[in-house]
């Protein structure tokens, strides 16, 4: 009898988990166009359909994308110490443990148990009519309430947990890629503000010399008080910028230290943008499907969609009977010394069937919730693709005009410098008033600051495009 019982249990275990009632998963159609936008803004961008030697962003590791040695060290420190990335990694460990917990439900839990009881009965309750003490000891091995997964409920829950674990892994990749980009942004911004401060300091020194010349001319009766005050406005304006950029640099350093997650050696801080030492290879935008297949946040959204799809199977299985098994075998005796003697063995086998008949619509409501959750996850997946498409398109649109803007801004700086020299010469010769010199100086200073900002925009755009295309996260 014992042999037949355990044979039946083994057969039941083989049948368990052979069915899943989850819908067959099909990846939704892409909700974006099959090609990147085109037009005047994209004229110098990388063509998605043209032959190019450029490498896809997802195939370029960040160590190859960034070739500035100092910035590499800063990124390495951030990857080791950043707390957001550390939380993302811990979330993976947590999701893995949750998946293992759920997976354990597909296997029977077997344990060894032992017990002993002593009981005294008074004479009026004792079958023999005499008061006495009875003892019983037992030891055995058994499995408690193991569910036969004939309709795939446990299997669907396992798939749900697995997909959520995989989604958490993709979330870590997204955090890591964002961290690399944020560190690059902060590093470039600090370098740009260093350039702005250096320009403001040079301008201040130049204006101080000019002010001294104007003051001496005023003392000799050559320059008017108006010219002296106009010259002083340039000095004070430059002093304001020196103080402002000094404060901004301190804030940039604080932001960079927060991203790094610890102290940052002074020797790693940039003194300029080093715009020619940020990237190694030209980025290839490829086709929009690359965003679907390679961006970690899009892959994460698809895993969550697959998890919601699997959860429908568990909700459907709730309409069908749930069969659970409890079995045990061991030995029992009234005396501890004879517990393992011959003839003391026992076994028990208790199958249990639970068939829902009336639950007030609970199962139908749970199924509806799981279906709506799947629809929500699909909408979020499609939104992730649309957002990714928009981010890449915006970066390409900016990239397409930045070279032209830089060329025009460089020409503007040169023209403003010539205008300043000519205006100053005409003032010294008494042809024009100092107001023309003031306007020329302000125009030159604004043009130089604009050139620094455009160089920062170009560098930042390259980092943005790398991130938007799902650049190598390893």
Short mmCIF file of C-alpha atoms in Angstrom, two decimals:
data_model
loop_
_atom_site.label_atom_id
_atom_site.label_comp_id
_atom_site.label_asym_id
_atom_site.label_seq_id
_atom_site.Cartn_x
_atom_site.Cartn_y
_atom_site.Cartn_z
CA UNK A 1 0.00 0.00 0.00
CA UNK A 2 2.78 2.39 0.87
CA UNK A 3 4.50 1.72 -2.45
CA UNK A 4 1.28 2.40 -4.37
CA UNK A 5 0.70 5.64 -2.46
CA UNK A 6 4.10 7.11 -3.19
CA UNK A 7 3.84 5.97 -6.82
CA UNK A 8 0.63 7.97 -7.09
CA UNK A 9 2.34 11.02 -5.56
CA UNK A 10 5.22 10.76 -8.02
CA UNK A 11 2.81 10.53 -10.95
CA UNK A 12 0.96 13.59 -9.70
CA UNK A 13 4.21 15.52 -9.51
CA UNK A 14 4.97 14.68 -13.13
CA UNK A 15 1.57 15.96 -14.24
CA UNK A 16 1.90 19.20 -12.27
CA UNK A 17 2.91 22.27 -14.22
CA UNK A 18 2.24 20.78 -17.67
CA UNK A 19 -0.30 23.46 -18.57
CA UNK A 20 -0.37 27.25 -18.58
CA UNK A 21 -3.52 29.27 -19.14
CA UNK A 22 -1.71 32.52 -19.85
CA UNK A 23 -2.37 34.07 -23.30
CA UNK A 24 0.34 33.52 -25.89
CA UNK A 25 2.58 36.58 -25.73
CA UNK A 26 3.03 38.61 -28.90
CA UNK A 27 5.13 41.75 -29.01
CA UNK A 28 2.88 44.73 -29.85
CA UNK A 29 3.47 46.55 -33.11
CA UNK A 30 5.78 49.54 -32.84
CA UNK A 31 3.77 52.75 -32.36
CA UNK A 32 6.39 54.94 -34.09
CA UNK A 33 7.49 55.54 -37.65
CA UNK A 34 9.95 53.20 -39.33
CA UNK A 35 12.48 55.99 -39.95
CA UNK A 36 13.76 59.00 -38.05
CA UNK A 37 12.30 62.42 -38.94
CA UNK A 38 13.80 64.32 -41.85
CA UNK A 39 13.93 68.00 -42.73
CA UNK A 40 16.17 71.07 -42.54
CA UNK A 41 17.00 70.46 -38.88
CA UNK A 42 18.36 67.01 -39.68
CA UNK A 43 20.43 67.87 -42.74
CA UNK A 44 23.79 67.14 -41.10
CA UNK A 45 22.54 64.32 -38.86
CA UNK A 46 23.46 60.73 -39.51
CA UNK A 47 21.10 59.22 -42.05
CA UNK A 48 19.41 56.11 -40.74
CA UNK A 49 19.27 54.52 -44.16
CA UNK A 50 22.63 55.56 -45.57
CA UNK A 51 25.75 53.44 -45.48
CA UNK A 52 28.00 54.62 -42.70
CA UNK A 53 31.16 53.52 -40.99
CA UNK A 54 29.81 54.82 -37.69
CA UNK A 55 29.22 52.27 -34.94
CA UNK A 56 25.84 51.75 -33.30
CA UNK A 57 25.75 53.41 -29.89
CA UNK A 58 24.67 50.21 -28.15
CA UNK A 59 27.86 48.54 -29.42
CA UNK A 60 30.17 51.19 -27.95
CA UNK A 61 31.16 50.64 -24.33
CA UNK A 62 31.38 53.79 -22.27
CA UNK A 63 35.12 53.17 -21.82
CA UNK A 64 35.46 53.56 -25.60
CA UNK A 65 32.96 56.40 -25.90
CA UNK A 66 34.82 58.55 -23.36
CA UNK A 67 38.51 58.93 -24.07
CA UNK A 68 39.35 61.71 -21.62
CA UNK A 69 41.37 59.90 -18.96
CA UNK A 70 40.23 62.12 -16.09
CA UNK A 71 36.57 61.74 -17.00
CA UNK A 72 37.05 57.97 -17.24
CA UNK A 73 38.37 57.92 -13.68
CA UNK A 74 35.45 60.03 -12.46
CA UNK A 75 32.91 57.71 -14.12
CA UNK A 76 34.67 54.67 -12.65
CA UNK A 77 34.42 56.19 -9.17
CA UNK A 78 30.73 56.94 -9.71
CA UNK A 79 29.97 53.38 -10.83
CA UNK A 80 31.66 52.09 -7.70
CA UNK A 81 30.15 54.50 -5.15
CA UNK A 82 26.94 56.09 -6.44
CA UNK A 83 24.07 55.34 -4.07
CA UNK A 84 21.33 55.29 -6.71
CA UNK A 85 23.22 52.62 -8.63
CA UNK A 86 23.81 50.74 -5.40
CA UNK A 87 20.07 50.75 -4.66
CA UNK A 88 19.37 49.51 -8.19
CA UNK A 89 21.80 46.62 -7.68
CA UNK A 90 20.21 45.76 -4.33
CA UNK A 91 16.78 45.80 -5.98
CA UNK A 92 18.07 43.11 -8.33
CA UNK A 93 19.12 40.96 -5.37
CA UNK A 94 15.70 41.48 -3.82
CA UNK A 95 13.86 40.59 -7.04
CA UNK A 96 16.03 37.49 -7.48
CA UNK A 97 15.19 36.35 -3.95
CA UNK A 98 11.47 36.96 -4.56
CA UNK A 99 11.64 34.90 -7.73
CA UNK A 100 13.33 32.07 -5.85
CA UNK A 101 10.62 32.21 -3.19
CA UNK A 102 7.90 31.98 -5.82
CA UNK A 103 9.73 29.24 -7.70
CA UNK A 104 9.89 27.16 -4.52
CA UNK A 105 6.09 26.81 -4.68
CA UNK A 106 6.46 24.57 -7.75
CA UNK A 107 8.32 21.97 -5.67
CA UNK A 108 7.08 20.07 -2.63
CA UNK A 109 8.44 21.14 0.72
CA UNK A 110 9.74 18.14 2.63
CA UNK A 111 10.63 18.24 6.29
CA UNK A 112 11.49 16.02 9.20
CA UNK A 113 9.38 16.32 12.31
CA UNK A 114 9.34 14.78 15.73
CA UNK A 115 6.91 15.17 18.60
CA UNK A 116 6.13 13.83 22.02
CA UNK A 117 2.98 14.20 24.13
CA UNK A 118 2.17 13.28 27.73
CA UNK A 119 -1.39 13.35 29.05
CA UNK A 120 -2.99 12.53 32.42
CA UNK A 121 -6.65 11.57 32.44
CA UNK A 122 -8.75 11.45 35.66
CA UNK A 123 -10.61 8.25 36.46
CA UNK A 124 -14.01 9.53 35.33
CA UNK A 125 -12.61 10.23 31.82
CA UNK A 126 -10.36 7.21 31.47
CA UNK A 127 -11.73 4.25 29.45
CA UNK A 128 -10.39 1.90 32.13
CA UNK A 129 -12.06 3.83 34.95
CA UNK A 130 -8.70 4.52 36.57
CA UNK A 131 -6.61 7.66 36.50
CA UNK A 132 -3.44 7.33 34.47
CA UNK A 133 -0.81 8.96 32.31
CA UNK A 134 -0.46 8.22 28.60
CA UNK A 135 2.55 9.07 26.44
CA UNK A 136 3.10 9.06 22.69
CA UNK A 137 6.24 9.76 20.64
CA UNK A 138 6.56 10.02 16.88
CA UNK A 139 9.15 10.88 14.24
CA UNK A 140 8.67 11.11 10.50
CA UNK A 141 9.19 12.86 7.21
CA UNK A 142 6.48 14.48 5.15
CA UNK A 143 5.24 17.09 2.73
CA UNK A 144 2.52 19.57 3.62
CA UNK A 145 -0.13 21.02 1.26
CA UNK A 146 1.81 20.70 -1.99
CA UNK A 147 -0.32 22.07 -4.85
CA UNK A 148 -0.53 20.06 -8.04
CA UNK A 149 -0.23 22.73 -10.71
CA UNK A 150 -2.58 21.02 -13.19
CA UNK A 151 -3.92 24.32 -14.55
CA UNK A 152 -0.69 26.35 -14.47
CA UNK A 153 -1.50 28.75 -11.62
CA UNK A 154 1.86 28.32 -9.91
CA UNK A 155 3.64 28.21 -13.25
CA UNK A 156 2.07 31.53 -14.29
CA UNK A 157 3.06 33.10 -10.98
CA UNK A 158 6.61 31.84 -11.51
CA UNK A 159 6.70 33.44 -14.94
CA UNK A 160 5.36 36.70 -13.50
CA UNK A 161 8.12 36.73 -10.85
CA UNK A 162 10.79 35.86 -13.43
CA UNK A 163 9.79 38.68 -15.78
CA UNK A 164 9.74 41.18 -12.93
CA UNK A 165 13.21 40.05 -11.91
CA UNK A 166 14.43 40.54 -15.49
CA UNK A 167 12.77 43.97 -15.56
CA UNK A 168 14.68 44.92 -12.42
CA UNK A 169 17.93 43.93 -14.14
CA UNK A 170 17.08 46.23 -17.05
CA UNK A 171 16.24 48.99 -14.59
CA UNK A 172 19.77 48.74 -13.21
CA UNK A 173 21.16 49.09 -16.72
CA UNK A 174 19.03 52.21 -17.21
CA UNK A 175 20.31 53.70 -13.95
CA UNK A 176 23.90 52.90 -14.91
CA UNK A 177 23.56 54.45 -18.38
CA UNK A 178 21.89 57.53 -16.92
CA UNK A 179 24.61 57.81 -14.29
CA UNK A 180 27.36 57.73 -16.93
CA UNK A 181 25.56 60.43 -18.91
CA UNK A 182 24.90 62.56 -15.81
CA UNK A 183 28.55 62.39 -14.77
CA UNK A 184 29.59 63.44 -18.28
CA UNK A 185 27.08 66.32 -18.21
CA UNK A 186 28.31 67.51 -14.80
CA UNK A 187 31.96 67.19 -15.85
CA UNK A 188 31.38 69.17 -19.05
CA UNK A 189 29.31 71.81 -17.23
CA UNK A 190 32.10 72.25 -14.69
CA UNK A 191 34.62 72.62 -17.52
CA UNK A 192 32.39 75.16 -19.29
CA UNK A 193 31.97 77.21 -16.11
CA UNK A 194 35.73 77.12 -15.62
CA UNK A 195 36.07 78.63 -19.10
CA UNK A 196 33.41 81.24 -18.28
CA UNK A 197 35.25 82.16 -15.11
CA UNK A 198 38.56 82.44 -16.94
CA UNK A 199 36.94 84.65 -19.58
CA UNK A 200 35.34 86.82 -16.88
CA UNK A 201 38.68 87.15 -15.06
CA UNK A 202 40.49 88.12 -18.28
CA UNK A 203 37.76 90.60 -19.08
CA UNK A 204 37.97 92.06 -15.57
CA UNK A 205 41.73 92.56 -15.82
CA UNK A 206 41.37 94.13 -19.26
CA UNK A 207 38.60 96.45 -18.09
CA UNK A 208 40.58 97.47 -15.02
CA UNK A 209 43.45 98.59 -17.28
CA UNK A 210 41.03 100.38 -19.56
CA UNK A 211 39.40 102.06 -16.57
CA UNK A 212 42.78 103.27 -15.28
CA UNK A 213 43.57 104.80 -18.68
CA UNK A 214 40.19 106.48 -18.77
CA UNK A 215 40.58 107.75 -15.20
CA UNK A 216 43.97 109.32 -15.99
CA UNK A 217 42.52 110.86 -19.13
CA UNK A 218 39.70 112.28 -17.04
CA UNK A 219 42.18 113.77 -14.55
CA UNK A 220 43.98 115.43 -17.48
CA UNK A 221 40.69 116.80 -18.74
CA UNK A 222 40.66 114.66 -21.89
CA UNK A 223 37.91 112.14 -20.94
CA UNK A 224 34.55 113.16 -19.58
CA UNK A 225 32.99 111.97 -16.33
CA UNK A 226 30.43 110.09 -18.44
CA UNK A 227 33.18 108.10 -20.16
CA UNK A 228 34.74 107.33 -16.78
CA UNK A 229 31.45 106.02 -15.38
CA UNK A 230 30.77 104.02 -18.52
CA UNK A 231 34.18 102.39 -18.20
CA UNK A 232 33.46 101.64 -14.56
CA UNK A 233 30.24 99.81 -15.48
CA UNK A 234 32.27 97.31 -17.48
CA UNK A 235 34.58 96.70 -14.54
CA UNK A 236 31.74 96.14 -12.09
CA UNK A 237 29.86 93.94 -14.55
CA UNK A 238 32.94 91.72 -14.95
CA UNK A 239 33.35 91.57 -11.15
CA UNK A 240 29.76 90.35 -10.83
CA UNK A 241 30.41 87.60 -13.37
CA UNK A 242 33.62 86.52 -11.63
CA UNK A 243 31.75 86.12 -8.34
CA UNK A 244 28.81 84.39 -10.04
CA UNK A 245 30.91 81.86 -11.91
CA UNK A 246 33.04 81.21 -8.82
CA UNK A 247 29.85 80.26 -6.98
CA UNK A 248 28.60 78.19 -9.93
CA UNK A 249 31.85 76.22 -10.09
CA UNK A 250 31.53 75.34 -6.40
CA UNK A 251 27.98 74.10 -7.03
CA UNK A 252 29.13 72.10 -10.07
CA UNK A 253 31.77 70.41 -7.95
CA UNK A 254 29.18 69.57 -5.29
CA UNK A 255 26.89 68.06 -7.94
CA UNK A 256 29.76 66.00 -9.34
CA UNK A 257 30.71 64.74 -5.88
CA UNK A 258 27.11 63.68 -5.25
CA UNK A 259 27.10 61.68 -8.48
CA UNK A 260 30.47 60.13 -7.64
CA UNK A 261 29.19 59.23 -4.19
CA UNK A 262 32.31 60.29 -2.31
CA UNK A 263 35.31 62.62 -2.26
CA UNK A 264 36.70 63.64 -5.64
CA UNK A 265 40.43 64.36 -6.00
CA UNK A 266 41.18 67.90 -7.16
CA UNK A 267 43.43 66.64 -9.92
CA UNK A 268 40.44 64.97 -11.62
CA UNK A 269 38.46 68.21 -11.90
CA UNK A 270 38.42 69.73 -15.40
CA UNK A 271 39.76 73.20 -16.19
CA UNK A 272 37.98 73.38 -19.54
CA UNK A 273 35.51 71.39 -21.62
CA UNK A 274 38.14 69.56 -23.68
CA UNK A 275 35.49 69.28 -26.37
CA UNK A 276 37.78 67.30 -28.64
CA UNK A 277 38.41 64.57 -26.02
CA UNK A 278 34.92 63.40 -25.09
CA UNK A 279 34.12 60.75 -27.69
CA UNK A 280 36.02 58.31 -29.83
CA UNK A 281 33.64 57.23 -32.60
CA UNK A 282 30.82 58.77 -34.57
CA UNK A 283 27.43 57.50 -33.45
CA UNK A 284 25.10 55.74 -35.86
CA UNK A 285 21.41 56.30 -35.14
CA UNK A 286 20.45 53.16 -37.04
CA UNK A 287 16.77 52.29 -37.39
CA UNK A 288 14.08 53.03 -34.81
CA UNK A 289 13.81 49.29 -34.15
CA UNK A 290 17.26 49.53 -32.53
CA UNK A 291 15.70 51.67 -29.82
CA UNK A 292 13.06 48.99 -29.28
CA UNK A 293 15.60 46.20 -29.04
CA UNK A 294 18.53 47.85 -27.28
CA UNK A 295 17.35 50.54 -24.86
CA UNK A 296 17.22 49.09 -21.32
CA UNK A 297 14.13 51.06 -20.31
CA UNK A 298 12.20 49.75 -23.34
CA UNK A 299 13.31 46.18 -22.59
CA UNK A 300 12.27 46.72 -18.96
CA UNK A 301 8.80 47.83 -20.06
CA UNK A 302 8.46 44.72 -22.24
CA UNK A 303 9.40 42.42 -19.35
CA UNK A 304 6.72 44.08 -17.22
CA UNK A 305 4.24 43.54 -20.06
CA UNK A 306 5.18 39.85 -20.18
CA UNK A 307 4.77 39.64 -16.39
CA UNK A 308 1.27 41.11 -16.62
CA UNK A 309 0.46 38.68 -19.44
CA UNK A 310 1.57 35.73 -17.28
CA UNK A 311 -0.53 36.96 -14.37
CA UNK A 312 -3.65 36.50 -16.51
CA UNK A 313 -2.90 32.77 -16.56
CA UNK A 314 -2.89 32.66 -12.76
CA UNK A 315 -6.21 34.54 -12.64
CA UNK A 316 -7.77 32.12 -15.15
CA UNK A 317 -6.51 29.09 -13.23
CA UNK A 318 -8.35 30.32 -10.13
CA UNK A 319 -11.65 29.22 -11.77
CA UNK A 320 -10.52 25.58 -11.74
CA UNK A 321 -10.02 23.10 -8.90
CA UNK A 322 -6.92 23.37 -6.77
CA UNK A 323 -5.52 20.02 -5.68
CA UNK A 324 -3.08 19.85 -2.81
CA UNK A 325 -1.34 16.89 -1.25
CA UNK A 326 -0.23 16.30 2.31
CA UNK A 327 1.73 13.13 2.99
CA UNK A 328 3.89 11.82 5.79
CA UNK A 329 5.54 8.60 6.94
CA UNK A 330 7.45 7.66 10.06
CA UNK A 331 7.32 5.81 13.29
CA UNK A 332 5.31 6.19 16.49
CA UNK A 333 5.39 4.56 19.92
CA UNK A 334 4.13 5.00 23.44
CA UNK A 335 7.69 4.79 24.74
CA UNK A 336 10.63 6.79 23.54
CA UNK A 337 12.96 3.79 23.94
CA UNK A 338 10.91 1.70 21.49
CA UNK A 339 10.27 4.46 18.97
CA UNK A 340 12.31 2.79 16.23
CA UNK A 341 11.42 -0.82 16.99
CA UNK A 342 9.82 -3.01 14.34
CA UNK A 343 6.10 -2.64 13.82
CA UNK A 344 5.97 1.04 14.88
CA UNK A 345 5.84 2.53 11.37
CA UNK A 346 2.93 4.66 10.08
CA UNK A 347 2.04 6.67 6.98
CA UNK A 348 -0.67 9.07 5.92
CA UNK A 349 -1.76 10.46 2.57
CA UNK A 350 -4.32 13.30 2.45
CA UNK A 351 -5.24 14.76 -0.93
CA UNK A 352 -7.47 17.84 -0.84
CA UNK A 353 -9.57 19.33 -3.65
CA UNK A 354 -10.89 22.89 -3.53
CA UNK A 355 -13.45 23.70 -6.24
CA UNK A 356 -14.78 27.27 -6.25
CA UNK A 357 -18.59 27.40 -6.55
CA UNK A 358 -19.62 30.83 -5.30
CA UNK A 359 -17.22 33.59 -4.31
CA UNK A 360 -19.32 36.66 -5.02
CA UNK A 361 -17.58 37.39 -8.33
CA UNK A 362 -14.10 37.54 -6.76
CA UNK A 363 -12.42 35.39 -9.42
CA UNK A 364 -14.07 37.25 -12.31
CA UNK A 365 -12.98 40.56 -10.81
CA UNK A 366 -9.42 39.28 -10.32
CA UNK A 367 -9.33 38.16 -13.96
CA UNK A 368 -10.60 41.57 -15.07
CA UNK A 369 -7.94 43.30 -12.97
CA UNK A 370 -5.18 41.14 -14.50
CA UNK A 371 -6.44 41.90 -18.02
CA UNK A 372 -6.58 45.63 -17.33
CA UNK A 373 -3.08 45.45 -15.80
CA UNK A 374 -1.88 43.82 -19.03
CA UNK A 375 -3.47 46.61 -21.10
CA UNK A 376 -1.86 49.23 -18.85
CA UNK A 377 1.53 47.53 -19.20
CA UNK A 378 1.12 47.47 -22.98
CA UNK A 379 0.30 51.19 -23.04
CA UNK A 380 3.34 51.88 -20.87
CA UNK A 381 5.50 49.77 -23.17
CA UNK A 382 4.30 51.67 -26.22
CA UNK A 383 4.82 54.98 -24.38
CA UNK A 384 8.40 53.92 -23.58
CA UNK A 385 9.03 53.36 -27.29
CA UNK A 386 7.45 56.70 -28.20
CA UNK A 387 9.48 58.53 -25.55
CA UNK A 388 12.68 56.85 -26.75
CA UNK A 389 11.88 57.80 -30.35
CA UNK A 390 11.25 61.41 -29.35
CA UNK A 391 14.49 61.64 -27.32
CA UNK A 392 16.57 60.35 -30.24
CA UNK A 393 14.75 62.57 -32.75
CA UNK A 394 15.28 65.65 -30.56
CA UNK A 395 18.98 64.86 -30.18
CA UNK A 396 19.33 64.36 -33.94
CA UNK A 397 17.49 67.64 -34.62
CA UNK A 398 19.86 69.51 -32.31
CA UNK A 399 22.89 67.74 -33.74
CA UNK A 400 21.85 68.68 -37.26
CA UNK A 401 22.25 72.41 -36.68
CA UNK A 402 24.95 72.65 -34.01
CA UNK A 403 27.89 72.72 -36.44
CA UNK A 404 26.28 75.58 -38.35
CA UNK A 405 25.56 77.43 -35.10
CA UNK A 406 29.15 76.95 -33.96
CA UNK A 407 30.55 78.21 -37.25
CA UNK A 408 28.29 81.29 -37.12
CA UNK A 409 29.10 81.94 -33.46
CA UNK A 410 32.85 81.68 -34.12
CA UNK A 411 32.51 84.19 -36.96
CA UNK A 412 30.50 86.44 -34.63
CA UNK A 413 33.28 86.33 -32.01
CA UNK A 414 35.87 87.28 -34.65
CA UNK A 415 33.73 90.12 -35.98
CA UNK A 416 32.97 91.36 -32.46
CA UNK A 417 36.67 91.33 -31.60
CA UNK A 418 37.50 93.41 -34.70
CA UNK A 419 34.63 95.77 -33.90
CA UNK A 420 35.95 96.23 -30.37
CA UNK A 421 39.47 97.04 -31.59
CA UNK A 422 38.16 99.55 -34.14
CA UNK A 423 35.76 101.17 -31.67
CA UNK A 424 38.51 101.57 -29.07
CA UNK A 425 40.86 103.08 -31.65
CA UNK A 426 38.22 105.58 -32.82
CA UNK A 427 37.55 106.54 -29.21
CA UNK A 428 41.26 107.06 -28.50
CA UNK A 429 41.45 109.30 -31.56
CA UNK A 430 38.46 111.31 -30.40
CA UNK A 431 36.26 110.29 -33.33
CA UNK A 432 33.57 108.43 -31.34
CA UNK A 433 32.36 108.56 -27.78
CA UNK A 434 33.03 105.90 -25.20
CA UNK A 435 29.51 104.53 -25.63
CA UNK A 436 30.58 102.80 -28.87
CA UNK A 437 33.46 101.13 -27.02
CA UNK A 438 31.06 100.04 -24.28
CA UNK A 439 28.66 98.48 -26.79
CA UNK A 440 31.50 96.75 -28.64
CA UNK A 441 32.93 95.33 -25.42
CA UNK A 442 29.57 94.01 -24.29
CA UNK A 443 28.91 92.46 -27.69
CA UNK A 444 32.32 90.74 -27.69
CA UNK A 445 31.87 89.41 -24.17
CA UNK A 446 28.37 88.09 -24.94
CA UNK A 447 29.63 86.45 -28.15
CA UNK A 448 32.49 84.73 -26.30
CA UNK A 449 30.13 83.46 -23.61
CA UNK A 450 27.77 82.26 -26.32
CA UNK A 451 30.58 80.32 -27.98
CA UNK A 452 31.38 78.54 -24.70
CA UNK A 453 27.68 77.67 -24.29
CA UNK A 454 27.46 76.29 -27.82
CA UNK A 455 30.52 74.11 -27.35
CA UNK A 456 28.90 72.76 -24.19
CA UNK A 457 25.67 72.16 -26.10
CA UNK A 458 27.51 70.19 -28.78
CA UNK A 459 29.34 68.03 -26.26
CA UNK A 460 26.19 67.48 -24.23
CA UNK A 461 24.26 66.61 -27.38
CA UNK A 462 26.74 63.87 -28.21
CA UNK A 463 26.32 62.42 -24.72
CA UNK A 464 22.53 62.75 -24.98
CA UNK A 465 22.48 60.93 -28.30
CA UNK A 466 24.66 58.15 -26.88
CA UNK A 467 22.26 57.77 -23.95
CA UNK A 468 19.08 58.03 -26.06
CA UNK A 469 20.31 55.33 -28.43
CA UNK A 470 20.86 52.97 -25.50
CA UNK A 471 24.63 53.25 -25.50
CA UNK A 472 26.70 50.38 -24.19
CA UNK A 473 25.90 50.01 -20.49
CA UNK A 474 28.48 47.35 -19.61
#
